[in-house]
CSV table of C-alpha atoms in Angstrom, one decimal:
chain,number,residue,atom,x,y,z
A,140,MET,CA,101.0,119.0,60.3
A,141,GLU,CA,104.7,119.3,61.4
A,142,ARG,CA,106.1,116.1,63.0
A,143,VAL,CA,107.8,115.6,66.4
A,144,THR,CA,109.0,112.2,67.6
A,145,ILE,CA,109.6,111.4,71.2
A,146,VAL,CA,112.3,108.8,71.4
A,147,GLY,CA,113.0,106.5,74.3
A,148,MET,CA,116.8,106.2,74.3
A,149,GLY,CA,117.0,103.3,76.7
A,150,MET,CA,120.0,103.4,79.0
A,151,GLY,CA,121.5,106.3,77.0
A,152,GLY,CA,124.0,104.4,74.9
A,153,ALA,CA,123.3,104.1,71.2
A,154,GLY,CA,123.3,100.3,71.5
A,155,THR,CA,119.9,100.3,73.3
A,156,LEU,CA,118.1,102.3,70.5
A,157,THR,CA,115.5,100.5,68.5
A,158,VAL,CA,115.7,100.6,64.7
A,159,ALA,CA,112.7,102.9,64.4
A,160,ALA,CA,114.3,105.3,67.0
A,161,LEU,CA,117.5,105.4,65.1
A,162,GLU,CA,115.8,106.2,61.8
A,163,ALA,CA,113.8,109.0,63.5
A,164,LEU,CA,116.9,110.5,65.0
A,165,ARG,CA,118.9,110.5,61.7
A,166,GLY,CA,115.9,112.0,59.9
A,167,ALA,CA,115.4,114.9,62.4
A,168,ARG,CA,116.4,118.5,61.7
A,169,ARG,CA,116.6,119.3,65.4
A,170,ILE,CA,117.0,117.1,68.5
A,171,VAL,CA,116.1,118.3,72.0
A,172,GLY,CA,116.8,116.6,75.3
A,173,ALA,CA,119.1,116.2,78.3
A,174,ARG,CA,122.8,117.0,77.6
A,175,ARG,CA,123.8,113.4,78.6
A,176,LEU,CA,121.6,112.0,75.9
A,177,LEU,CA,122.5,114.5,73.3
A,178,ASP,CA,126.2,113.6,73.8
A,179,ALA,CA,125.4,109.9,73.4
A,180,LEU,CA,123.6,110.3,70.0
A,181,PRO,CA,124.7,107.9,67.3
A,182,ASP,CA,126.6,109.0,64.2
A,183,GLY,CA,124.6,110.5,61.4
A,184,CYS,CA,122.4,112.8,63.6
A,185,THR,CA,122.0,116.5,63.0
A,186,ASP,CA,124.3,118.9,64.8
A,187,ASP,CA,121.3,121.2,65.6
A,188,ARG,CA,120.8,120.1,69.2
A,189,ALA,CA,119.2,121.9,72.2
A,190,ALA,CA,119.8,120.9,75.8
A,191,ALA,CA,116.6,121.0,77.9
A,192,VAL,CA,115.1,118.9,80.7
A,193,LYS,CA,111.9,120.6,81.9
A,194,PRO,CA,108.8,119.8,79.7
A,195,ALA,CA,108.1,123.5,79.0
A,196,ASP,CA,111.7,124.2,78.0
A,197,ILE,CA,111.7,121.1,75.7
A,198,ALA,CA,108.5,122.3,74.0
A,199,ALA,CA,109.9,125.8,73.5
A,200,ALA,CA,113.1,124.4,72.1
A,201,VAL,CA,111.3,122.5,69.2
A,202,THR,CA,111.9,125.3,66.7
A,203,ALA,CA,112.5,123.2,63.6
A,204,THR,CA,110.8,120.1,62.3
A,205,PRO,CA,110.8,117.2,61.8
A,206,ALA,CA,112.2,117.1,65.4
A,207,CYS,CA,113.1,114.5,67.9
A,208,VAL,CA,112.9,114.7,71.7
A,209,VAL,CA,115.1,112.2,73.5
A,210,MET,CA,114.1,110.7,76.8
A,211,SER,CA,116.1,108.2,78.9
A,212,GLY,CA,114.8,104.7,79.4
A,213,ASP,CA,111.3,104.0,78.1
A,214,THR,CA,108.8,106.8,77.3
A,215,GLY,CA,106.2,105.1,79.6
A,216,PHE,CA,108.2,104.3,82.7
A,217,HIS,CA,108.7,107.3,85.0
A,218,SER,CA,109.3,109.5,82.0
A,219,GLY,CA,108.8,113.2,81.3
A,220,THR,CA,106.8,112.1,78.3
A,221,ARG,CA,103.6,112.2,80.2
A,222,ARG,CA,103.9,115.9,81.0
A,223,LEU,CA,105.4,116.8,77.6
A,224,LEU,CA,102.7,115.3,75.4
A,225,PRO,CA,100.0,117.9,76.3
A,226,LEU,CA,102.4,120.7,75.4
A,227,LEU,CA,103.2,119.3,72.0
A,228,GLN,CA,100.0,117.6,70.7
A,229,PRO,CA,98.0,120.8,70.0
A,230,ARG,CA,100.7,122.0,67.6
A,231,TYR,CA,102.4,118.9,66.2
A,232,ASP,CA,101.8,115.4,64.9
A,233,VAL,CA,103.5,113.5,67.7
A,234,THR,CA,104.8,110.0,67.5
A,235,VAL,CA,106.1,108.2,70.6
A,236,LEU,CA,108.8,105.5,70.2
A,237,PRO,CA,109.4,103.3,73.3
A,238,GLY,CA,112.9,102.5,74.6
A,239,ILE,CA,114.5,99.8,76.7
A,240,THR,CA,114.1,100.5,80.4
A,241,THR,CA,116.7,99.9,83.0
A,242,VAL,CA,114.7,97.1,84.5
A,243,GLN,CA,114.4,95.3,81.1
A,244,TYR,CA,118.1,95.7,80.5
A,245,LEU,CA,119.1,94.5,83.9
A,246,ALA,CA,116.6,91.6,83.9
A,247,ALA,CA,118.1,90.4,80.7
A,248,LYS,CA,121.6,90.8,82.0
A,249,LEU,CA,120.7,88.7,85.1
A,250,GLY,CA,118.7,86.2,83.1
A,251,ARG,CA,115.5,86.8,85.0
A,252,PRO,CA,111.9,87.5,84.2
A,253,TRP,CA,110.6,90.8,85.5
A,254,GLU,CA,106.8,90.6,85.0
A,255,ASP,CA,106.3,90.0,88.7
A,256,VAL,CA,108.9,92.4,90.0
A,257,ARG,CA,107.7,95.4,92.0
A,258,LEU,CA,108.9,98.6,90.2
A,259,VAL,CA,109.8,101.6,92.4
A,260,SER,CA,111.1,105.0,91.3
A,261,ALA,CA,113.3,106.4,94.1
A,262,HIS,CA,114.7,109.0,91.7
A,263,GLY,CA,114.4,112.3,93.4
A,264,ALA,CA,111.8,111.1,95.9
A,265,ASP,CA,111.6,109.7,99.4
A,266,CYS,CA,111.6,105.9,99.5
A,267,ASP,CA,110.8,103.5,102.3
A,268,ALA,CA,112.7,100.4,101.0
A,269,VAL,CA,111.5,98.2,103.8
A,270,ALA,CA,107.8,98.9,103.0
A,271,HIS,CA,108.5,97.9,99.3
A,272,VAL,CA,110.4,94.7,99.9
A,273,LEU,CA,107.8,93.5,102.5
A,274,ARG,CA,105.3,93.2,99.6
A,275,GLY,CA,106.7,89.7,99.1
A,276,ARG,CA,108.2,90.1,95.6
A,277,GLU,CA,111.5,91.0,94.1
A,278,THR,CA,111.8,94.8,94.0
A,279,PHE,CA,113.5,97.0,91.4
A,280,PHE,CA,114.5,100.5,92.6
A,281,LEU,CA,115.4,103.2,90.1
A,282,THR,CA,117.6,105.4,92.3
A,283,GLY,CA,118.8,109.0,92.1
A,284,GLY,CA,119.2,112.2,94.1
A,285,THR,CA,119.5,111.5,97.9
A,286,VAL,CA,118.2,107.9,97.6
A,287,THR,CA,121.3,106.0,96.6
A,288,PRO,CA,121.9,102.2,96.6
A,289,ALA,CA,123.7,102.7,100.0
A,290,VAL,CA,120.7,104.4,101.5
A,291,ILE,CA,118.5,101.4,100.4
A,292,ALA,CA,121.0,99.0,101.9
A,293,ARG,CA,121.1,100.9,105.2
A,294,GLN,CA,117.3,101.0,105.5
A,295,LEU,CA,117.1,97.2,105.0
A,296,THR,CA,120.0,96.5,107.3
A,297,ASP,CA,118.6,98.8,110.1
A,298,ALA,CA,115.3,96.9,109.9
A,299,GLY,CA,117.0,93.6,110.4
A,300,LEU,CA,117.0,92.6,106.7
A,301,GLY,CA,120.7,92.9,106.1
A,302,ALA,CA,120.9,89.4,104.6
A,303,THR,CA,118.7,90.6,101.7
A,304,VAL,CA,120.7,90.1,98.5
A,305,LEU,CA,121.0,93.3,96.4
A,306,THR,CA,122.2,93.7,92.9
A,307,VAL,CA,123.4,97.2,92.1
A,308,ALA,CA,123.9,98.1,88.5
A,309,SER,CA,125.6,101.3,87.4
A,310,ARG,CA,126.0,103.0,84.1
A,311,LEU,CA,124.2,100.2,82.2
A,312,SER,CA,124.9,100.1,78.4
A,313,TYR,CA,128.0,102.3,78.8
A,314,PRO,CA,131.5,100.9,78.3
A,315,ASP,CA,132.2,101.2,82.1
A,316,GLU,CA,129.0,99.6,83.3
A,317,ALA,CA,129.3,97.7,86.6
A,318,VAL,CA,127.1,95.2,88.3
A,319,VAL,CA,127.7,94.2,92.0
A,320,THR,CA,125.7,91.6,93.9
A,321,ALA,CA,126.0,91.3,97.7
A,322,PRO,CA,124.0,91.2,100.9
A,323,ALA,CA,122.5,94.6,101.9
A,324,ARG,CA,124.7,94.8,105.0
A,325,ALA,CA,127.8,94.8,102.9
A,326,LEU,CA,126.7,97.8,100.8
A,327,THR,CA,125.7,100.3,103.5
A,328,ASP,CA,128.8,102.4,102.9
A,329,ALA,CA,129.4,101.6,99.2
A,330,GLU,CA,129.6,104.4,96.6
A,331,PHE,CA,128.1,104.0,93.2
A,332,ASP,CA,127.6,106.2,90.1
A,333,GLY,CA,124.5,108.4,90.1
A,334,LEU,CA,123.1,106.4,87.2
A,335,SER,CA,122.4,103.3,89.3
A,336,ALA,CA,119.6,100.9,90.0
A,337,VAL,CA,119.0,98.3,92.7
A,338,TRP,CA,117.4,94.8,92.3
A,339,ALA,CA,116.4,93.4,95.7
A,340,GLU,CA,115.7,89.7,96.2
A,341,ALA,CA,112.4,88.8,97.7
A,342,VAL,CA,112.1,88.8,101.5
A,343,PRO,CA,110.5,85.8,103.1
A,344,PRO,CA,106.9,86.7,103.8
A,345,GLY,CA,105.9,87.5,107.4
A,346,ARG,CA,102.8,86.3,109.3
A,347,THR,CA,99.7,87.6,107.6
A,348,ALA,CA,97.1,89.4,109.8
A,349,LEU,CA,94.4,90.3,107.4
A,350,GLY,CA,91.6,89.8,109.9
A,351,GLY,CA,93.5,91.0,113.0
A,352,GLY,CA,93.8,89.1,116.2
A,353,ILE,CA,97.0,86.9,116.0
A,354,PRO,CA,96.7,83.9,118.4
A,355,ASP,CA,98.5,84.7,121.7
A,356,GLY,CA,100.5,81.5,121.5
A,357,GLU,CA,102.4,82.7,118.4
A,358,PHE,CA,104.2,85.4,120.5
A,359,VAL,CA,107.3,85.0,122.6
A,360,ARG,CA,106.1,86.2,126.0
A,361,GLY,CA,108.5,85.7,128.9
A,362,ASP,CA,107.4,87.4,132.1
A,363,THR,CA,106.2,90.6,130.5
A,364,PRO,CA,102.4,91.2,130.4
A,365,MET,CA,100.9,90.9,127.0
A,366,THR,CA,97.8,92.6,125.4
A,367,LYS,CA,95.5,89.7,124.6
A,368,ARG,CA,94.2,88.8,121.1
A,369,GLU,CA,90.7,90.2,121.5
A,370,VAL,CA,92.0,93.5,122.8
A,371,ARG,CA,94.6,93.8,120.0
A,372,ALA,CA,91.9,93.4,117.4
A,373,ALA,CA,89.7,96.0,119.0
A,374,VAL,CA,92.7,98.4,119.2
A,375,ALA,CA,93.3,98.1,115.5
A,376,GLY,CA,89.6,98.8,114.9
A,377,LEU,CA,89.6,101.9,117.0
A,378,LEU,CA,92.9,103.4,115.6
A,379,LEU,CA,91.9,102.6,112.0
A,380,PRO,CA,95.4,102.9,110.6
A,381,GLU,CA,95.7,103.7,106.9
A,382,PRO,CA,98.5,102.7,104.5
A,383,GLY,CA,101.6,104.8,105.1
A,384,ASP,CA,100.7,105.8,108.6
A,385,VAL,CA,103.2,106.3,111.4
A,386,ILE,CA,102.1,104.5,114.6
A,387,TRP,CA,103.5,104.9,118.1
A,388,ASP,CA,103.0,102.0,120.6
A,389,VAL,CA,104.0,103.5,123.9
A,390,GLY,CA,104.7,101.0,126.6
A,391,ALA,CA,104.9,98.2,124.0
A,392,GLY,CA,105.6,95.4,126.4
A,393,THR,CA,106.1,92.2,124.4
A,394,GLY,CA,105.3,94.1,121.2
A,395,SER,CA,102.2,92.2,120.5
A,396,VAL,CA,100.2,95.3,119.5
A,397,SER,CA,103.1,96.7,117.5
A,398,VAL,CA,103.4,93.5,115.5
A,399,GLU,CA,99.7,93.1,115.1
A,400,LEU,CA,99.4,96.6,113.6
A,401,ALA,CA,102.6,96.4,111.5
A,402,LEU,CA,101.3,93.2,109.8
A,403,LEU,CA,98.1,94.9,108.7
A,404,HIS,CA,100.1,96.7,105.9
A,405,PRO,CA,103.8,96.7,104.9
A,406,SER,CA,103.8,100.5,104.4
A,407,LEU,CA,102.9,101.2,108.1
A,408,GLN,CA,105.8,102.4,110.2
A,409,VAL,CA,105.4,101.2,113.8
A,410,PHE,CA,107.6,102.5,116.6
A,411,ALA,CA,107.5,100.3,119.7
A,412,VAL,CA,108.6,102.4,122.7
A,413,GLU,CA,109.6,100.5,125.8
A,414,ARG,CA,111.8,101.3,128.8
A,415,ASP,CA,112.4,97.7,130.1
A,416,GLU,CA,115.3,96.0,128.4
A,417,ASP,CA,113.9,92.5,128.8
A,418,ALA,CA,110.7,93.6,127.2
A,419,CYS,CA,112.7,95.2,124.3
A,420,GLY,CA,114.3,91.9,123.8
A,421,LEU,CA,110.9,90.3,123.5
A,422,ILE,CA,109.7,92.9,121.0
A,423,GLU,CA,112.8,92.2,118.9
A,424,ALA,CA,112.2,88.4,119.1
A,425,ASN,CA,108.5,88.8,118.1
A,426,ARG,CA,109.2,91.1,115.1
A,427,ARG,CA,111.7,88.7,113.8
A,428,LYS,CA,109.6,85.6,114.5
A,429,LEU,CA,106.5,87.0,112.7
A,430,GLY,CA,108.3,89.0,110.0
A,431,ALA,CA,107.1,92.4,111.2
A,432,TRP,CA,110.2,94.2,109.9
A,433,ASN,CA,108.4,97.5,109.8
A,434,VAL,CA,108.4,97.6,113.6
A,435,ARG,CA,111.3,99.7,115.0
A,436,VAL,CA,112.2,99.2,118.7
A,437,VAL,CA,112.7,102.5,120.6
A,438,ARG,CA,114.4,101.9,124.0
A,439,GLY,CA,113.7,104.6,126.6
A,440,ARG,CA,111.1,106.1,128.9
A,441,ALA,CA,108.2,108.1,127.5
A,442,PRO,CA,107.7,110.9,126.8
A,443,GLU,CA,111.5,111.6,126.5
A,444,ALA,CA,111.9,108.7,124.1
A,445,LEU,CA,109.3,110.2,121.8
A,446,ALA,CA,111.1,113.4,121.1
A,447,ASP,CA,113.0,112.3,118.0
A,448,LEU,CA,110.3,110.1,116.4
A,449,PRO,CA,108.4,111.2,113.3
A,450,ALA,CA,104.9,112.6,113.9
A,451,PRO,CA,102.4,109.9,114.6
A,452,ASP,CA,99.2,109.5,112.7
A,453,CYS,CA,97.9,107.3,115.5
A,454,ALA,CA,99.2,106.1,118.8
A,455,PHE,CA,98.4,103.3,121.3
A,456,LEU,CA,99.3,103.8,124.9
A,457,GLY,CA,99.4,100.5,126.7
A,458,GLY,CA,101.5,101.9,129.5
A,459,SER,CA,102.9,105.3,130.2
A,460,GLY,CA,104.6,104.8,133.5
A,461,GLY,CA,102.6,107.6,135.2
A,462,SER,CA,103.3,110.1,132.4
A,463,LEU,CA,100.0,109.9,130.5
A,464,PRO,CA,99.3,113.7,130.3
A,465,ARG,CA,102.9,114.4,129.1
A,466,CYS,CA,102.7,111.6,126.5
A,467,LEU,CA,99.5,113.0,125.2
A,468,GLU,CA,100.9,116.5,125.0
A,469,THR,CA,103.9,115.2,123.0
A,470,ILE,CA,101.6,113.4,120.6
A,471,LEU,CA,99.5,116.5,120.0
A,472,ALA,CA,102.6,118.7,119.6
A,473,LYS,CA,103.8,116.3,116.9
A,474,ASN,CA,100.4,116.0,115.2
A,475,PRO,CA,97.4,118.0,116.5
A,476,ALA,CA,95.0,115.7,114.6
A,477,ALA,CA,96.5,112.3,115.8
A,478,ARG,CA,94.2,109.4,116.7
A,479,VAL,CA,94.9,107.8,120.0
A,480,CYS,CA,93.8,104.7,121.9
A,481,LEU,CA,94.8,103.9,125.5
A,482,SER,CA,94.1,100.8,127.5
A,483,ALA,CA,93.1,100.7,131.2
A,484,ALA,CA,93.0,97.6,133.4
A,485,THR,CA,92.4,99.5,136.6
A,486,ALA,CA,89.8,102.0,137.7
A,487,GLU,CA,92.5,104.5,138.5
A,488,THR,CA,94.0,104.3,135.0
A,489,LEU,CA,90.5,104.6,133.6
A,490,ALA,CA,89.8,107.8,135.6
A,491,ALA,CA,93.1,109.3,134.5
A,492,GLY,CA,92.4,108.5,130.9
A,493,VAL,CA,88.9,109.9,130.9
A,494,THR,CA,90.2,113.1,132.5
A,495,ALA,CA,93.0,113.5,129.9
A,496,LEU,CA,91.0,112.7,126.7
A,497,ARG,CA,87.9,114.8,127.6
A,498,GLY,CA,90.0,118.0,127.5
A,499,ASP,CA,89.7,120.8,125.1
A,500,ASP,CA,92.3,119.5,122.7
A,501,TRP,CA,90.4,116.2,121.9
A,502,THR,CA,87.2,115.2,120.1
A,503,ASP,CA,85.4,112.0,119.3
A,504,PHE,CA,86.0,110.6,122.8
A,505,ALA,CA,84.7,107.1,123.4
A,506,VAL,CA,85.1,104.3,125.9
A,507,THR,CA,84.9,100.7,125.0
A,508,GLN,CA,84.9,97.9,127.5
A,509,ILE,CA,86.3,94.5,126.3
A,510,THR,CA,85.0,91.5,128.3
A,511,ALA,CA,85.8,88.2,126.8
A,512,ALA,CA,85.9,84.5,127.9
A,513,ARG,CA,87.7,81.6,126.4
A,514,SER,CA,86.8,77.9,126.5
A,515,ARG,CA,88.9,75.4,128.4
A,516,THR,CA,88.4,71.6,128.5
A,517,ALA,CA,87.1,70.0,131.6
A,518,GLY,CA,87.0,66.3,130.9
A,519,PRO,CA,84.4,65.8,128.1
A,520,TYR,CA,83.1,69.4,128.6
A,521,HIS,CA,84.2,72.9,127.6
A,522,MET,CA,84.0,75.5,130.3
A,523,MET,CA,84.4,79.3,129.8
A,524,THR,CA,87.1,81.2,131.6
A,525,GLY,CA,86.7,84.9,131.8
A,526,MET,CA,89.5,87.4,131.1
A,527,ASN,CA,90.1,90.5,133.1
A,528,PRO,CA,88.0,93.3,131.6
A,529,ILE,CA,89.8,96.0,129.7
A,530,TRP,CA,88.7,99.6,129.0
A,531,LEU,CA,89.8,101.1,125.7
A,532,LEU,CA,89.6,104.9,125.5
A,533,SER,CA,89.9,106.5,122.1
A,534,ALA,CA,89.9,110.1,120.8
A,535,ARG,CA,91.2,112.3,118.0
A,536,GLY,CA,93.1,115.6,118.3
A,537,LYS,CA,91.0,118.6,117.2
A,538,GLY,CA,93.8,120.0,115.1
């Protein structure tokens, strides 16, 4: 059977080729791959070269054997090899030779291990850098397209993580390779070559909230009313957020619900909407104190402040300032299938909520009453002190 070898060329320069890869390239009658890689082939390789990037085009360009297909980096790390193999294997005897990845090369250059580093490909794809660094490990980003090192630096800085140390490496293995290390806030407007990668230092872990219900005393409270621990845990259970969800917390107050939800998973994006400036300060203080960097404070009155936010997967309305129907309309306009939960401490708010969520646009309507009591010491005894009852109304849009 005719032979085809897929060669991982490492960074692209001949210096990162393995001996086996070099022998295969020099023994090939035809070499196919991206123009950048073909131009970087070592001496002694055939002049019969075909530029192709898409797997189908590469397979079609293999017209003479033995042939080599060159891939950047390693054949098993975000490589086109996965899609190319099924196109070649029915016709050819295919050998795959690994290459040196960017993360391997950069780790060696920095003198660091990389077995525990979180590996992220932001090449031609959307990337939430904050969500990745909140996993508590050093993070390696393979950048490209619209996600540049500066974009990653801006995302981290905007979230309050501007002190995170980033190492940006460009054109590794080439004569003009460059490595820059600086805090994220210093790189937000920096320009780097399109062949770049980012290594982010680990971010100090935030408060874990695996079981829900962070003790009230851990929050900075001021004079702003705060949703209590038992209610926050119930809200999380009614909203059932999933990894990657966008959550609105309307009338966020101290931000206790926002922080509670954000700490459930680092990929959640929580928008804490609050009109009172003192309360906004408390939200900011609590997100920093508890490490809930995936909470974004939105200053303004709802529903106007909701207009530019991304569509919510779920929303909690702890206070709408008398604009509950319009807030719910805005939620449904953004996502007709959004899950919502609203709290009511008075009979009037309860009545308004029941009327709104039993309309034609909603389904799975339910009311939960939370009545809790906490113990307090009275000499040698423990007495129970009741909390004000709270109603939680939940529903899901029919869309």
